[in-house]
PDB file of C-alpha atoms in Angstrom:
ATOM      1  CA  UNK U   1      97.055 124.402 119.261  1.00 87.00           C
ATOM      2  CA  UNK U   2     100.220 122.366 118.661  1.00 95.00           C
ATOM      3  CA  UNK U   3     100.274 120.224 115.531  1.00 97.00           C
ATOM      4  CA  UNK U   4     102.476 117.310 114.537  1.00 98.00           C
ATOM      5  CA  UNK U   5     101.774 116.540 110.867  1.00 98.00           C
ATOM      6  CA  UNK U   6     102.778 113.350 109.083  1.00 98.00           C
ATOM      7  CA  UNK U   7     102.611 112.744 105.342  1.00 96.00           C
ATOM      8  CA  UNK U   8     103.682 109.835 103.184  1.00 94.00           C
ATOM      9  CA  UNK U   9     102.480 107.272 100.649  1.00 93.00           C
ATOM     10  CA  UNK U  10     100.087 104.389 101.258  1.00 87.00           C
ATOM     11  CA  UNK U  11     101.458 101.639 103.470  1.00 89.00           C
ATOM     12  CA  UNK U  12     104.345 103.629 104.932  1.00 93.00           C
ATOM     13  CA  UNK U  13     103.052 103.186 108.480  1.00 92.00           C
ATOM     14  CA  UNK U  14     101.634 106.679 109.031  1.00 93.00           C
ATOM     15  CA  UNK U  15      98.540 105.544 110.923  1.00 89.00           C
ATOM     16  CA  UNK U  16     100.440 103.298 113.326  1.00 91.00           C
ATOM     17  CA  UNK U  17     103.028 105.992 113.992  1.00 96.00           C
ATOM     18  CA  UNK U  18     100.520 108.826 114.383  1.00 95.00           C
ATOM     19  CA  UNK U  19      98.362 106.816 116.774  1.00 92.00           C
ATOM     20  CA  UNK U  20     101.375 105.962 118.955  1.00 94.00           C
ATOM     21  CA  UNK U  21     102.708 109.530 118.934  1.00 96.00           C
ATOM     22  CA  UNK U  22      99.305 110.962 119.854  1.00 94.00           C
ATOM     23  CA  UNK U  23      99.058 108.571 122.811  1.00 92.00           C
ATOM     24  CA  UNK U  24     102.601 109.346 123.993  1.00 94.00           C
ATOM     25  CA  UNK U  25     102.165 113.118 123.691  1.00 94.00           C
ATOM     26  CA  UNK U  26      98.592 113.235 124.984  1.00 91.00           C
ATOM     27  CA  UNK U  27      97.365 114.733 121.697  1.00 93.00           C
ATOM     28  CA  UNK U  28      94.294 114.098 119.534  1.00 92.00           C
ATOM     29  CA  UNK U  29      94.943 111.602 116.720  1.00 93.00           C
ATOM     30  CA  UNK U  30      93.495 112.965 113.470  1.00 94.00           C
ATOM     31  CA  UNK U  31      93.422 110.255 110.805  1.00 92.00           C
ATOM     32  CA  UNK U  32      92.644 112.220 107.638  1.00 92.00           C
ATOM     33  CA  UNK U  33      92.874 109.078 105.523  1.00 90.00           C
ATOM     34  CA  UNK U  34      90.099 107.477 107.558  1.00 93.00           C
ATOM     35  CA  UNK U  35      87.970 110.529 106.880  1.00 96.00           C
ATOM     36  CA  UNK U  36      88.340 110.095 103.123  1.00 96.00           C
ATOM     37  CA  UNK U  37      87.610 106.391 103.516  1.00 96.00           C
ATOM     38  CA  UNK U  38      84.463 107.191 105.493  1.00 98.00           C
ATOM     39  CA  UNK U  39      83.368 109.592 102.763  1.00 98.00           C
ATOM     40  CA  UNK U  40      84.107 106.896 100.174  1.00 98.00           C
ATOM     41  CA  UNK U  41      81.936 104.437 102.101  1.00 98.00           C
ATOM     42  CA  UNK U  42      79.124 106.985 102.230  1.00 98.00           C
ATOM     43  CA  UNK U  43      79.452 107.568  98.481  1.00 98.00           C
ATOM     44  CA  UNK U  44      79.461 103.832  97.799  1.00 98.00           C
ATOM     45  CA  UNK U  45      76.321 103.333  99.848  1.00 97.00           C
ATOM     46  CA  UNK U  46      74.640 106.253  98.070  1.00 97.00           C
ATOM     47  CA  UNK U  47      75.575 104.902  94.657  1.00 97.00           C
ATOM     48  CA  UNK U  48      77.652 107.961  93.749  1.00 98.00           C
ATOM     49  CA  UNK U  49      80.272 107.289  91.074  1.00 97.00           C
ATOM     50  CA  UNK U  50      83.853 108.398  91.832  1.00 96.00           C
ATOM     51  CA  UNK U  51      83.717 110.610  88.707  1.00 97.00           C
ATOM     52  CA  UNK U  52      80.633 112.525  89.889  1.00 97.00           C
ATOM     53  CA  UNK U  53      82.446 115.485  91.439  1.00 97.00           C
ATOM     54  CA  UNK U  54      79.339 117.597  92.012  1.00 97.00           C
ATOM     55  CA  UNK U  55      77.481 114.985  94.067  1.00 98.00           C
ATOM     56  CA  UNK U  56      80.638 114.016  95.923  1.00 98.00           C
ATOM     57  CA  UNK U  57      81.248 117.617  96.989  1.00 97.00           C
ATOM     58  CA  UNK U  58      77.645 117.901  98.189  1.00 97.00           C
ATOM     59  CA  UNK U  59      78.075 114.693 100.174  1.00 98.00           C
ATOM     60  CA  UNK U  60      81.377 115.884 101.678  1.00 97.00           C
ATOM     61  CA  UNK U  61      79.697 119.090 102.845  1.00 96.00           C
ATOM     62  CA  UNK U  62      76.807 117.228 104.478  1.00 95.00           C
ATOM     63  CA  UNK U  63      78.339 114.076 105.957  1.00 95.00           C
ATOM     64  CA  UNK U  64      79.147 113.864 109.675  1.00 95.00           C
ATOM     65  CA  UNK U  65      82.518 112.213 110.335  1.00 96.00           C
ATOM     66  CA  UNK U  66      83.902 112.059 113.861  1.00 92.00           C
ATOM     67  CA  UNK U  67      86.396 110.159 115.990  1.00 92.00           C
ATOM     68  CA  UNK U  68      85.643 108.534 119.330  1.00 88.00           C
ATOM     69  CA  UNK U  69      88.245 107.309 121.790  1.00 79.00           C
ATOM     70  CA  UNK U  70      88.057 103.625 122.713  1.00 76.00           C
ATOM     71  CA  UNK U  71      90.785 103.007 125.259  1.00 69.00           C
ATOM     72  CA  UNK U  72      94.060 103.346 123.382  1.00 68.00           C
ATOM     73  CA  UNK U  73      92.315 102.924 120.036  1.00 78.00           C
ATOM     74  CA  UNK U  74      90.014 105.222 118.109  1.00 86.00           C
ATOM     75  CA  UNK U  75      86.721 104.519 116.376  1.00 92.00           C
ATOM     76  CA  UNK U  76      85.554 106.247 113.204  1.00 96.00           C
ATOM     77  CA  UNK U  77      81.924 107.357 113.212  1.00 97.00           C
ATOM     78  CA  UNK U  78      80.011 108.065 109.995  1.00 97.00           C
ATOM     79  CA  UNK U  79      76.732 109.824 110.758  1.00 96.00           C
ATOM     80  CA  UNK U  80      76.883 108.249 114.213  1.00 96.00           C
ATOM     81  CA  UNK U  81      77.648 104.707 112.955  1.00 97.00           C
ATOM     82  CA  UNK U  82      80.899 102.960 113.849  1.00 97.00           C
ATOM     83  CA  UNK U  83      82.513 102.198 110.485  1.00 97.00           C
ATOM     84  CA  UNK U  84      86.053 101.571 111.749  1.00 94.00           C
ATOM     85  CA  UNK U  85      86.202  98.120 110.152  1.00 92.00           C
ATOM     86  CA  UNK U  86      83.993  98.783 107.118  1.00 95.00           C
ATOM     87  CA  UNK U  87      86.317 101.482 105.759  1.00 96.00           C
ATOM     88  CA  UNK U  88      89.406  99.262 105.752  1.00 89.00           C
ATOM     89  CA  UNK U  89      88.565  97.029 102.792  1.00 88.00           C
ATOM     90  CA  UNK U  90      90.668  97.251  99.582  1.00 84.00           C
ATOM     91  CA  UNK U  91      87.559  98.369  97.659  1.00 91.00           C
ATOM     92  CA  UNK U  92      86.903 101.365  99.921  1.00 95.00           C
ATOM     93  CA  UNK U  93      90.601 102.190 100.066  1.00 89.00           C
ATOM     94  CA  UNK U  94      90.771 102.366  96.270  1.00 90.00           C
ATOM     95  CA  UNK U  95      87.542 104.371  96.093  1.00 95.00           C
ATOM     96  CA  UNK U  96      88.866 106.873  98.643  1.00 95.00           C
ATOM     97  CA  UNK U  97      91.887 107.514  96.451  1.00 88.00           C
ATOM     98  CA  UNK U  98      89.650 108.066  93.419  1.00 93.00           C
ATOM     99  CA  UNK U  99      87.324 110.584  95.046  1.00 95.00           C
ATOM    100  CA  UNK U 100      90.205 112.450  96.692  1.00 91.00           C
ATOM    101  CA  UNK U 101      91.347 113.802  93.319  1.00 89.00           C
ATOM    102  CA  UNK U 102      88.429 116.265  93.226  1.00 94.00           C
ATOM    103  CA  UNK U 103      89.412 119.752  94.437  1.00 92.00           C
ATOM    104  CA  UNK U 104      85.967 120.492  95.885  1.00 95.00           C
ATOM    105  CA  UNK U 105      86.001 117.285  97.892  1.00 96.00           C
ATOM    106  CA  UNK U 106      89.428 118.086  99.300  1.00 93.00           C
ATOM    107  CA  UNK U 107      88.402 121.626 100.258  1.00 94.00           C
ATOM    108  CA  UNK U 108      85.383 120.312 102.157  1.00 96.00           C
ATOM    109  CA  UNK U 109      87.438 117.662 103.931  1.00 96.00           C
ATOM    110  CA  UNK U 110      90.238 120.075 104.842  1.00 95.00           C
ATOM    111  CA  UNK U 111      87.662 122.397 106.420  1.00 95.00           C
ATOM    112  CA  UNK U 112      86.302 119.483 108.465  1.00 94.00           C
ATOM    113  CA  UNK U 113      89.796 118.373 109.502  1.00 95.00           C
ATOM    114  CA  UNK U 114      90.710 121.862 110.705  1.00 95.00           C
ATOM    115  CA  UNK U 115      87.421 122.162 112.571  1.00 93.00           C
ATOM    116  CA  UNK U 116      88.045 118.908 114.434  1.00 91.00           C
ATOM    117  CA  UNK U 117      91.593 119.969 115.307  1.00 93.00           C
ATOM    118  CA  UNK U 118      90.520 123.405 116.529  1.00 92.00           C
ATOM    119  CA  UNK U 119      88.995 121.905 119.672  1.00 88.00           C
ATOM    120  CA  UNK U 120      92.183 120.119 120.780  1.00 90.00           C
ATOM    121  CA  UNK U 121      95.224 121.512 122.576  1.00 90.00           C
ATOM    122  CA  UNK U 122      97.468 119.244 120.538  1.00 94.00           C
ATOM    123  CA  UNK U 123      97.007 117.192 117.378  1.00 96.00           C
ATOM    124  CA  UNK U 124      98.898 114.477 115.533  1.00 97.00           C
ATOM    125  CA  UNK U 125      97.498 114.484 112.006  1.00 97.00           C
ATOM    126  CA  UNK U 126      98.465 112.123 109.221  1.00 95.00           C
ATOM    127  CA  UNK U 127      97.597 111.801 105.571  1.00 90.00           C
ATOM    128  CA  UNK U 128      98.945 112.877 102.196  1.00 88.00           C
ATOM    129  CA  UNK U 129      98.704 116.658 102.384  1.00 90.00           C
ATOM    130  CA  UNK U 130      98.692 117.392 106.095  1.00 94.00           C
ATOM    131  CA  UNK U 131     102.146 119.027 106.093  1.00 96.00           C
ATOM    132  CA  UNK U 132     101.618 120.962 102.863  1.00 94.00           C
ATOM    133  CA  UNK U 133      97.930 121.982 102.825  1.00 93.00           C
ATOM    134  CA  UNK U 134      95.929 121.107 105.937  1.00 95.00           C
ATOM    135  CA  UNK U 135      98.471 122.250 108.541  1.00 97.00           C
ATOM    136  CA  UNK U 136     101.249 124.101 106.680  1.00 96.00           C
ATOM    137  CA  UNK U 137     102.308 125.796 109.943  1.00 96.00           C
ATOM    138  CA  UNK U 138     102.626 122.563 111.934  1.00 97.00           C
ATOM    139  CA  UNK U 139     105.261 122.646 114.666  1.00 97.00           C
ATOM    140  CA  UNK U 140     106.649 119.291 113.510  1.00 98.00           C
ATOM    141  CA  UNK U 141     106.443 117.926 109.965  1.00 98.00           C
ATOM    142  CA  UNK U 142     107.395 114.346 109.207  1.00 98.00           C
ATOM    143  CA  UNK U 143     107.382 112.529 105.865  1.00 98.00           C
ATOM    144  CA  UNK U 144     107.266 108.781 106.369  1.00 97.00           C
ATOM    145  CA  UNK U 145     108.360 106.628 103.437  1.00 97.00           C
ATOM    146  CA  UNK U 146     109.380 103.098 102.460  1.00 96.00           C
ATOM    147  CA  UNK U 147     109.930 101.225  99.218  1.00 97.00           C
ATOM    148  CA  UNK U 148     106.872  99.930  97.292  1.00 96.00           C
ATOM    149  CA  UNK U 149     107.949  96.350  98.066  1.00 96.00           C
ATOM    150  CA  UNK U 150     108.133  97.026 101.805  1.00 96.00           C
ATOM    151  CA  UNK U 151     104.796  98.836 101.807  1.00 96.00           C
ATOM    152  CA  UNK U 152     103.093  96.079  99.816  1.00 96.00           C
ATOM    153  CA  UNK U 153     104.316  93.446 102.267  1.00 95.00           C
ATOM    154  CA  UNK U 154     103.036  95.493 105.204  1.00 92.00           C
ATOM    155  CA  UNK U 155      99.652  96.051 103.571  1.00 90.00           C
ATOM    156  CA  UNK U 156      99.318  92.357 102.715  1.00 92.00           C
ATOM    157  CA  UNK U 157     100.054  91.458 106.346  1.00 91.00           C
ATOM    158  CA  UNK U 158      97.530  94.036 107.542  1.00 85.00           C
ATOM    159  CA  UNK U 159      94.850  92.633 105.248  1.00 86.00           C
ATOM    160  CA  UNK U 160      95.618  89.093 106.380  1.00 90.00           C
ATOM    161  CA  UNK U 161      95.097  90.162 110.000  1.00 88.00           C
ATOM    162  CA  UNK U 162      91.653  91.397 108.928  1.00 81.00           C
ATOM    163  CA  UNK U 163      90.876  88.013 107.371  1.00 87.00           C
ATOM    164  CA  UNK U 164      91.393  89.261 103.808  1.00 86.00           C
ATOM    165  CA  UNK U 165      93.693  87.240 101.543  1.00 88.00           C
ATOM    166  CA  UNK U 166      95.188  89.170  98.641  1.00 90.00           C
ATOM    167  CA  UNK U 167      98.080  88.115  96.342  1.00 94.00           C
ATOM    168  CA  UNK U 168     101.275  90.126  96.771  1.00 95.00           C
ATOM    169  CA  UNK U 169     101.277  91.177  93.105  1.00 95.00           C
ATOM    170  CA  UNK U 170      97.749  92.545  93.446  1.00 94.00           C
ATOM    171  CA  UNK U 171      98.596  94.494  96.606  1.00 94.00           C
ATOM    172  CA  UNK U 172     101.784  95.887  95.036  1.00 95.00           C
ATOM    173  CA  UNK U 173      99.918  96.988  91.912  1.00 95.00           C
ATOM    174  CA  UNK U 174      97.311  98.752  94.048  1.00 91.00           C
ATOM    175  CA  UNK U 175     100.107 100.527  95.962  1.00 93.00           C
ATOM    176  CA  UNK U 176     101.781 101.687  92.739  1.00 94.00           C
ATOM    177  CA  UNK U 177      98.500 102.889  91.233  1.00 92.00           C
ATOM    178  CA  UNK U 178      97.636 104.816  94.370  1.00 87.00           C
ATOM    179  CA  UNK U 179     101.098 106.368  94.470  1.00 91.00           C
ATOM    180  CA  UNK U 180     100.622 107.542  90.880  1.00 91.00           C
ATOM    181  CA  UNK U 181      97.186 109.037  91.582  1.00 87.00           C
ATOM    182  CA  UNK U 182      98.351 110.761  94.771  1.00 86.00           C
ATOM    183  CA  UNK U 183     101.388 112.299  93.069  1.00 87.00           C
ATOM    184  CA  UNK U 184      99.637 113.312  89.847  1.00 85.00           C
ATOM    185  CA  UNK U 185      96.399 114.857  91.112  1.00 82.00           C
ATOM    186  CA  UNK U 186      96.046 118.537  90.294  1.00 79.00           C
ATOM    187  CA  UNK U 187      94.854 119.547  93.767  1.00 80.00           C
ATOM    188  CA  UNK U 188      97.087 118.947  96.801  1.00 82.00           C
ATOM    189  CA  UNK U 189      99.362 116.268  95.311  1.00 86.00           C
ATOM    190  CA  UNK U 190     101.501 114.153  97.596  1.00 89.00           C
ATOM    191  CA  UNK U 191     104.871 115.860  97.983  1.00 92.00           C
ATOM    192  CA  UNK U 192     107.527 116.417 100.619  1.00 95.00           C
ATOM    193  CA  UNK U 193     107.239 119.758 102.382  1.00 95.00           C
ATOM    194  CA  UNK U 194     110.469 121.761 102.293  1.00 95.00           C
ATOM    195  CA  UNK U 195     110.719 121.796 106.081  1.00 96.00           C
ATOM    196  CA  UNK U 196     109.662 118.180 106.645  1.00 97.00           C
ATOM    197  CA  UNK U 197     111.948 115.565 108.173  1.00 97.00           C
ATOM    198  CA  UNK U 198     112.024 112.476 105.952  1.00 97.00           C
ATOM    199  CA  UNK U 199     111.999 109.113 107.723  1.00 97.00           C
ATOM    200  CA  UNK U 200     112.851 106.239 105.372  1.00 96.00           C
ATOM    201  CA  UNK U 201     111.872 103.224 107.434  1.00 95.00           C
ATOM    202  CA  UNK U 202     112.607 100.208 105.229  1.00 95.00           C
ATOM    203  CA  UNK U 203     113.554  97.338 107.512  1.00 93.00           C
ATOM    204  CA  UNK U 204     112.525  99.224 110.637  1.00 95.00           C
ATOM    205  CA  UNK U 205     110.074  97.813 113.128  1.00 93.00           C
ATOM    206  CA  UNK U 206     107.126  99.981 114.115  1.00 93.00           C
ATOM    207  CA  UNK U 207     108.781 100.380 117.520  1.00 96.00           C
ATOM    208  CA  UNK U 208     111.996 101.703 115.962  1.00 97.00           C
ATOM    209  CA  UNK U 209     110.049 104.145 113.791  1.00 97.00           C
ATOM    210  CA  UNK U 210     108.040 105.327 116.799  1.00 97.00           C
ATOM    211  CA  UNK U 211     111.048 105.817 119.070  1.00 97.00           C
ATOM    212  CA  UNK U 212     112.918 107.802 116.437  1.00 98.00           C
ATOM    213  CA  UNK U 213     109.892 109.984 115.598  1.00 98.00           C
ATOM    214  CA  UNK U 214     109.042 110.566 119.264  1.00 98.00           C
ATOM    215  CA  UNK U 215     112.580 111.758 119.947  1.00 97.00           C
ATOM    216  CA  UNK U 216     112.315 114.190 117.026  1.00 96.00           C
ATOM    217  CA  UNK U 217     108.964 115.487 118.254  1.00 97.00           C
ATOM    218  CA  UNK U 218     110.168 116.020 121.807  1.00 96.00           C
ATOM    219  CA  UNK U 219     113.233 117.865 120.549  1.00 95.00           C
ATOM    220  CA  UNK U 220     111.194 120.129 118.278  1.00 93.00           C
ATOM    221  CA  UNK U 221     108.413 120.743 120.815  1.00 94.00           C
ATOM    222  CA  UNK U 222     110.760 121.141 123.772  1.00 91.00           C
ATOM    223  CA  UNK U 223     108.940 118.594 125.926  1.00 85.00           C
ATOM    224  CA  UNK U 224     110.429 115.749 128.000  1.00 79.00           C
TER     225      UNK U 224
END
């Protein structure tokens, strides 16, 4: 199994890049962030508080989270239900970050992520610990980053496309808070792997980021 792993903070464009790379390389796209969001949605529906580590771990061990191809896009299934849109709200995004601090939750999710990847000949995985914890032996490791201002603008635009209006200051504050939680958590904090290639894409279009990353992947993997 060949793995391309991408890490980086919220709003850096990891999902867009990973999806495009997976399509170009013919690999499975493994959106680990969507998996945590799906778990957060399940916890929200079950009335489990983000501080209740024991119940969250039990839920993570029992929940069924899968991906289903839909043309060039990918749907997220939670216990067989398509929750692709439901997991993209600011509330669920924030909740996902809060439950991800629990070590037991992360262990259960990492096991699920590796199990999903094991059935594919190639994987493009993205998240916040894919290069350091989930796939430390990945053939290609990328760390995608951008300034908080750039990431807040992108996230605000993304929310607006979903019909959600949020003030810039509110989106920026959420980005900064999530950065702090991701970097400070005791288990699998967000960090740059020693052998990762850092892509600072402030001012870059998604096409520019994709073309640069694809060239790096092809060079590292030795494919045309």
